[in-house]
mmCIF file of N, CA and C in Angstrom:
data_model
loop_
_atom_site.group_PDB
_atom_site.id
_atom_site.type_symbol
_atom_site.label_atom_id
_atom_site.label_comp_id
_atom_site.label_asym_id
_atom_site.label_seq_id
_atom_site.Cartn_x
_atom_site.Cartn_y
_atom_site.Cartn_z
ATOM 1 N N UNK I 1 179.837 106.993 106.586
ATOM 2 C CA UNK I 1 178.764 107.955 106.823
ATOM 3 C C UNK I 1 177.776 107.851 105.659
ATOM 4 N N UNK I 2 176.488 107.809 105.985
ATOM 5 C CA UNK I 2 175.511 107.708 104.907
ATOM 6 C C UNK I 2 175.226 109.086 104.303
ATOM 7 N N UNK I 3 174.558 109.073 103.172
ATOM 8 C CA UNK I 3 174.305 110.288 102.396
ATOM 9 C C UNK I 3 173.608 111.364 103.221
ATOM 10 N N UNK I 4 172.585 110.989 103.976
ATOM 11 C CA UNK I 4 171.813 111.984 104.722
ATOM 12 C C UNK I 4 172.628 112.603 105.857
ATOM 13 N N UNK I 5 173.470 111.816 106.481
ATOM 14 C CA UNK I 5 174.354 112.376 107.508
ATOM 15 C C UNK I 5 175.361 113.330 106.886
ATOM 16 N N UNK I 6 175.880 112.968 105.711
ATOM 17 C CA UNK I 6 176.808 113.862 105.009
ATOM 18 C C UNK I 6 176.119 115.163 104.623
ATOM 19 N N UNK I 7 174.897 115.038 104.143
ATOM 20 C CA UNK I 7 174.123 116.220 103.751
ATOM 21 C C UNK I 7 173.858 117.109 104.971
ATOM 22 N N UNK I 8 173.457 116.519 106.079
ATOM 23 C CA UNK I 8 173.215 117.281 107.304
ATOM 24 C C UNK I 8 174.477 117.981 107.783
ATOM 25 N N UNK I 9 175.610 117.290 107.703
ATOM 26 C CA UNK I 9 176.883 117.891 108.104
ATOM 27 C C UNK I 9 177.234 119.058 107.188
ATOM 28 N N UNK I 10 177.021 118.897 105.891
ATOM 29 C CA UNK I 10 177.301 119.970 104.940
ATOM 30 C C UNK I 10 176.471 121.206 105.272
ATOM 31 N N UNK I 11 175.180 121.009 105.531
ATOM 32 C CA UNK I 11 174.297 122.143 105.854
ATOM 33 C C UNK I 11 174.722 122.782 107.170
ATOM 34 N N UNK I 12 175.048 121.978 108.163
ATOM 35 C CA UNK I 12 175.510 122.519 109.447
ATOM 36 C C UNK I 12 176.784 123.333 109.260
ATOM 37 N N UNK I 13 177.719 122.805 108.498
ATOM 38 C CA UNK I 13 178.971 123.526 108.238
ATOM 39 C C UNK I 13 178.716 124.800 107.441
ATOM 40 N N UNK I 14 177.794 124.745 106.486
ATOM 41 C CA UNK I 14 177.448 125.913 105.681
ATOM 42 C C UNK I 14 176.852 127.003 106.571
ATOM 43 N N UNK I 15 175.939 126.640 107.445
ATOM 44 C CA UNK I 15 175.322 127.603 108.370
ATOM 45 C C UNK I 15 176.387 128.194 109.291
ATOM 46 N N UNK I 16 177.282 127.369 109.790
ATOM 47 C CA UNK I 16 178.366 127.882 110.631
ATOM 48 C C UNK I 16 179.280 128.834 109.859
ATOM 49 N N UNK I 17 179.533 128.528 108.596
ATOM 50 C CA UNK I 17 180.351 129.419 107.761
ATOM 51 C C UNK I 17 179.663 130.772 107.607
ATOM 52 N N UNK I 18 178.353 130.760 107.481
ATOM 53 C CA UNK I 18 177.603 132.013 107.396
ATOM 54 C C UNK I 18 177.702 132.786 108.718
ATOM 55 N N UNK I 19 177.507 132.078 109.814
ATOM 56 C CA UNK I 19 177.524 132.726 111.124
ATOM 57 C C UNK I 19 178.888 133.324 111.464
ATOM 58 N N UNK I 20 179.949 132.735 110.941
ATOM 59 C CA UNK I 20 181.293 133.244 111.221
ATOM 60 C C UNK I 20 181.776 134.250 110.172
ATOM 61 N N UNK I 21 180.922 134.554 109.195
ATOM 62 C CA UNK I 21 181.262 135.572 108.206
ATOM 63 C C UNK I 21 181.950 135.069 106.954
ATOM 64 N N UNK I 22 182.071 133.768 106.819
ATOM 65 C CA UNK I 22 182.715 133.219 105.619
ATOM 66 C C UNK I 22 181.813 133.399 104.397
ATOM 67 N N UNK I 23 180.509 133.336 104.614
ATOM 68 C CA UNK I 23 179.519 133.625 103.573
ATOM 69 C C UNK I 23 178.902 134.982 103.872
ATOM 70 N N UNK I 24 178.748 135.810 102.849
ATOM 71 C CA UNK I 24 178.244 137.172 103.042
ATOM 72 C C UNK I 24 176.759 137.188 103.390
ATOM 73 N N UNK I 25 176.317 138.332 103.854
ATOM 74 C CA UNK I 25 174.913 138.511 104.239
ATOM 75 C C UNK I 25 173.961 138.388 103.057
ATOM 76 N N UNK I 26 174.488 138.458 101.852
ATOM 77 C CA UNK I 26 173.669 138.270 100.646
ATOM 78 C C UNK I 26 172.976 136.898 100.669
ATOM 79 N N UNK I 27 173.589 135.944 101.363
ATOM 80 C CA UNK I 27 173.044 134.588 101.411
ATOM 81 C C UNK I 27 172.133 134.346 102.616
ATOM 82 N N UNK I 28 171.814 135.388 103.345
ATOM 83 C CA UNK I 28 170.940 135.253 104.521
ATOM 84 C C UNK I 28 169.605 134.587 104.203
ATOM 85 N N UNK I 29 168.922 134.957 103.108
ATOM 86 C CA UNK I 29 167.645 134.288 102.829
ATOM 87 C C UNK I 29 167.777 132.779 102.642
ATOM 88 N N UNK I 30 168.862 132.358 102.026
ATOM 89 C CA UNK I 30 169.099 130.930 101.823
ATOM 90 C C UNK I 30 169.359 130.238 103.158
ATOM 91 N N UNK I 31 170.209 130.830 103.967
ATOM 92 C CA UNK I 31 170.534 130.261 105.276
ATOM 93 C C UNK I 31 169.287 130.200 106.152
ATOM 94 N N UNK I 32 168.496 131.242 106.134
ATOM 95 C CA UNK I 32 167.257 131.265 106.929
ATOM 96 C C UNK I 32 166.321 130.157 106.472
ATOM 97 N N UNK I 33 166.208 129.963 105.164
ATOM 98 C CA UNK I 33 165.356 128.904 104.638
ATOM 99 C C UNK I 33 165.882 127.534 105.067
ATOM 100 N N UNK I 34 167.206 127.332 104.991
ATOM 101 C CA UNK I 34 167.784 126.047 105.371
ATOM 102 C C UNK I 34 167.614 125.758 106.861
ATOM 103 N N UNK I 35 167.393 126.797 107.654
ATOM 104 C CA UNK I 35 167.230 126.607 109.097
ATOM 105 C C UNK I 35 165.774 126.733 109.538
ATOM 106 N N UNK I 36 164.843 126.634 108.583
ATOM 107 C CA UNK I 36 163.444 126.518 108.952
ATOM 108 C C UNK I 36 162.539 127.698 108.662
ATOM 109 N N UNK I 37 163.058 128.774 108.129
ATOM 110 C CA UNK I 37 162.209 129.921 107.801
ATOM 111 C C UNK I 37 161.577 129.712 106.429
ATOM 112 N N UNK I 38 160.789 130.691 106.018
ATOM 113 C CA UNK I 38 160.110 130.621 104.731
ATOM 114 C C UNK I 38 161.100 130.639 103.565
ATOM 115 N N UNK I 39 160.637 130.128 102.449
ATOM 116 C CA UNK I 39 161.420 130.130 101.232
ATOM 117 C C UNK I 39 161.647 131.562 100.764
ATOM 118 N N UNK I 40 162.793 131.823 100.220
ATOM 119 C CA UNK I 40 163.169 133.149 99.733
ATOM 120 C C UNK I 40 162.380 133.505 98.476
ATOM 121 N N UNK I 41 162.417 134.781 98.110
ATOM 122 C CA UNK I 41 161.692 135.269 96.936
ATOM 123 C C UNK I 41 162.522 135.089 95.666
ATOM 124 N N UNK I 42 161.882 135.284 94.546
ATOM 125 C CA UNK I 42 162.572 135.202 93.261
ATOM 126 C C UNK I 42 163.660 136.273 93.164
ATOM 127 N N UNK I 43 163.353 137.482 93.644
ATOM 128 C CA UNK I 43 164.328 138.564 93.620
ATOM 129 C C UNK I 43 165.549 138.215 94.468
ATOM 130 N N UNK I 44 165.299 137.650 95.648
ATOM 131 C CA UNK I 44 166.396 137.237 96.517
ATOM 132 C C UNK I 44 167.210 136.119 95.853
ATOM 133 N N UNK I 45 166.510 135.213 95.188
ATOM 134 C CA UNK I 45 167.200 134.116 94.497
ATOM 135 C C UNK I 45 168.145 134.661 93.430
ATOM 136 N N UNK I 46 167.659 135.592 92.619
ATOM 137 C CA UNK I 46 168.513 136.161 91.573
ATOM 138 C C UNK I 46 169.717 136.891 92.164
ATOM 139 N N UNK I 47 169.499 137.607 93.258
ATOM 140 C CA UNK I 47 170.608 138.318 93.904
ATOM 141 C C UNK I 47 171.644 137.323 94.430
ATOM 142 N N UNK I 48 171.187 136.236 95.039
ATOM 143 C CA UNK I 48 172.118 135.225 95.548
ATOM 144 C C UNK I 48 172.862 134.535 94.413
ATOM 145 N N UNK I 49 172.167 134.250 93.317
ATOM 146 C CA UNK I 49 172.816 133.621 92.170
ATOM 147 C C UNK I 49 173.870 134.537 91.562
ATOM 148 N N UNK I 50 173.548 135.827 91.457
ATOM 149 C CA UNK I 50 174.524 136.785 90.930
ATOM 150 C C UNK I 50 175.774 136.833 91.804
ATOM 151 N N UNK I 51 175.564 136.904 93.105
ATOM 152 C CA UNK I 51 176.696 136.966 94.035
ATOM 153 C C UNK I 51 177.523 135.689 93.977
ATOM 154 N N UNK I 52 176.850 134.543 94.012
ATOM 155 C CA UNK I 52 177.570 133.265 93.958
ATOM 156 C C UNK I 52 178.359 133.157 92.654
ATOM 157 N N UNK I 53 177.746 133.537 91.551
ATOM 158 C CA UNK I 53 178.410 133.469 90.252
ATOM 159 C C UNK I 53 179.648 134.362 90.208
ATOM 160 N N UNK I 54 179.512 135.582 90.702
ATOM 161 C CA UNK I 54 180.654 136.505 90.728
ATOM 162 C C UNK I 54 181.804 135.945 91.564
ATOM 163 N N UNK I 55 181.474 135.425 92.734
ATOM 164 C CA UNK I 55 182.514 134.876 93.619
ATOM 165 C C UNK I 55 183.159 133.636 93.012
ATOM 166 N N UNK I 56 182.349 132.779 92.412
ATOM 167 C CA UNK I 56 182.899 131.565 91.794
ATOM 168 C C UNK I 56 183.781 131.911 90.598
ATOM 169 N N UNK I 57 183.389 132.915 89.826
ATOM 170 C CA UNK I 57 184.228 133.353 88.694
ATOM 171 C C UNK I 57 185.604 133.803 89.178
ATOM 172 N N UNK I 58 185.627 134.534 90.286
ATOM 173 C CA UNK I 58 186.898 135.013 90.833
ATOM 174 C C UNK I 58 187.757 133.860 91.344
ATOM 175 N N UNK I 59 187.117 132.795 91.798
ATOM 176 C CA UNK I 59 187.844 131.653 92.352
ATOM 177 C C UNK I 59 188.348 130.697 91.274
ATOM 178 N N UNK I 60 187.782 130.775 90.093
ATOM 179 C CA UNK I 60 188.024 129.781 89.049
ATOM 180 C C UNK I 60 189.505 129.558 88.767
ATOM 181 N N UNK I 61 190.243 130.605 88.552
ATOM 182 C CA UNK I 61 191.655 130.468 88.211
ATOM 183 C C UNK I 61 192.597 130.709 89.385
ATOM 184 N N UNK I 62 192.044 130.783 90.574
ATOM 185 C CA UNK I 62 192.858 131.064 91.762
ATOM 186 C C UNK I 62 193.257 129.752 92.438
ATOM 187 N N UNK I 63 194.527 129.415 92.325
ATOM 188 C CA UNK I 63 195.024 128.168 92.928
ATOM 189 C C UNK I 63 194.898 128.181 94.449
ATOM 190 N N UNK I 64 194.798 129.369 95.037
ATOM 191 C CA UNK I 64 194.699 129.493 96.492
ATOM 192 C C UNK I 64 193.267 129.703 96.977
ATOM 193 N N UNK I 65 192.306 129.502 96.081
ATOM 194 C CA UNK I 65 190.905 129.713 96.451
ATOM 195 C C UNK I 65 190.502 128.758 97.571
ATOM 196 N N UNK I 66 189.652 129.234 98.436
ATOM 197 C CA UNK I 66 189.150 128.453 99.561
ATOM 198 C C UNK I 66 188.196 127.373 99.026
ATOM 199 N N UNK I 67 188.631 126.134 99.071
ATOM 200 C CA UNK I 67 187.841 125.021 98.528
ATOM 201 C C UNK I 67 186.533 124.811 99.285
ATOM 202 N N UNK I 68 186.566 125.036 100.575
ATOM 203 C CA UNK I 68 185.349 124.889 101.374
ATOM 204 C C UNK I 68 184.323 125.938 100.950
ATOM 205 N N UNK I 69 184.752 127.179 100.817
ATOM 206 C CA UNK I 69 183.850 128.247 100.382
ATOM 207 C C UNK I 69 183.334 127.964 98.983
ATOM 208 N N UNK I 70 184.212 127.509 98.116
ATOM 209 C CA UNK I 70 183.786 127.167 96.747
ATOM 210 C C UNK I 70 182.701 126.097 96.776
ATOM 211 N N UNK I 71 182.870 125.123 97.624
ATOM 212 C CA UNK I 71 181.886 124.057 97.767
ATOM 213 C C UNK I 71 180.532 124.610 98.215
ATOM 214 N N UNK I 72 180.543 125.507 99.177
ATOM 215 C CA UNK I 72 179.298 126.110 99.658
ATOM 216 C C UNK I 72 178.628 126.926 98.553
ATOM 217 N N UNK I 73 179.417 127.716 97.840
ATOM 218 C CA UNK I 73 178.863 128.547 96.769
ATOM 219 C C UNK I 73 178.291 127.688 95.643
ATOM 220 N N UNK I 74 178.973 126.615 95.309
ATOM 221 C CA UNK I 74 178.464 125.708 94.282
ATOM 222 C C UNK I 74 177.168 125.046 94.739
ATOM 223 N N UNK I 75 177.099 124.672 96.009
ATOM 224 C CA UNK I 75 175.875 124.078 96.545
ATOM 225 C C UNK I 75 174.713 125.046 96.533
ATOM 226 N N UNK I 76 174.959 126.280 96.945
ATOM 227 C CA UNK I 76 173.926 127.313 96.935
ATOM 228 C C UNK I 76 173.471 127.567 95.505
ATOM 229 N N UNK I 77 174.417 127.732 94.596
ATOM 230 C CA UNK I 77 174.097 127.991 93.198
ATOM 231 C C UNK I 77 173.228 126.870 92.621
ATOM 232 N N UNK I 78 173.601 125.644 92.870
ATOM 233 C CA UNK I 78 172.866 124.487 92.350
ATOM 234 C C UNK I 78 171.442 124.441 92.899
ATOM 235 N N UNK I 79 171.315 124.562 94.208
ATOM 236 C CA UNK I 79 170.003 124.430 94.820
ATOM 237 C C UNK I 79 169.083 125.596 94.466
ATOM 238 N N UNK I 80 169.592 126.817 94.516
ATOM 239 C CA UNK I 80 168.773 127.984 94.198
ATOM 240 C C UNK I 80 168.341 127.931 92.721
ATOM 241 N N UNK I 81 169.239 127.526 91.847
ATOM 242 C CA UNK I 81 168.901 127.405 90.428
ATOM 243 C C UNK I 81 167.751 126.418 90.217
ATOM 244 N N UNK I 82 167.780 125.312 90.939
ATOM 245 C CA UNK I 82 166.734 124.307 90.800
ATOM 246 C C UNK I 82 165.405 124.720 91.415
ATOM 247 N N UNK I 83 165.454 125.590 92.412
ATOM 248 C CA UNK I 83 164.241 126.065 93.079
ATOM 249 C C UNK I 83 163.614 127.236 92.324
ATOM 250 N N UNK I 84 164.408 127.952 91.576
ATOM 251 C CA UNK I 84 163.966 129.181 90.903
ATOM 252 C C UNK I 84 162.648 129.042 90.139
ATOM 253 N N UNK I 85 162.429 127.981 89.362
ATOM 254 C CA UNK I 85 161.152 127.878 88.628
ATOM 255 C C UNK I 85 159.920 127.816 89.537
ATOM 256 N N UNK I 86 160.098 127.471 90.785
ATOM 257 C CA UNK I 86 158.966 127.360 91.710
ATOM 258 C C UNK I 86 158.631 128.694 92.389
ATOM 259 N N UNK I 87 159.501 129.671 92.253
ATOM 260 C CA UNK I 87 159.329 130.939 92.961
ATOM 261 C C UNK I 87 158.459 131.911 92.176
ATOM 262 N N UNK I 88 157.751 132.744 92.926
ATOM 263 C CA UNK I 88 156.909 133.765 92.294
ATOM 264 C C UNK I 88 157.492 135.125 92.480
#
């Protein structure tokens, strides 16, 4: 599988995880943006980063942590962090 197909699959799986409740509604602005809506605001970005950070901290030492969820949270954290300087 090439990189772009893997990336598309990751986004599709992430959106499905949101739709099934695996990701909280705090991440709605990110999911909406990934599915074609407008980019989220700086305030929304900070709220999503705070939530992702809190959840990832709780997962850090948990041997039973959901690896798929951790992957999604790390992806959201990475992308939102990189977009943050562009937001007003």
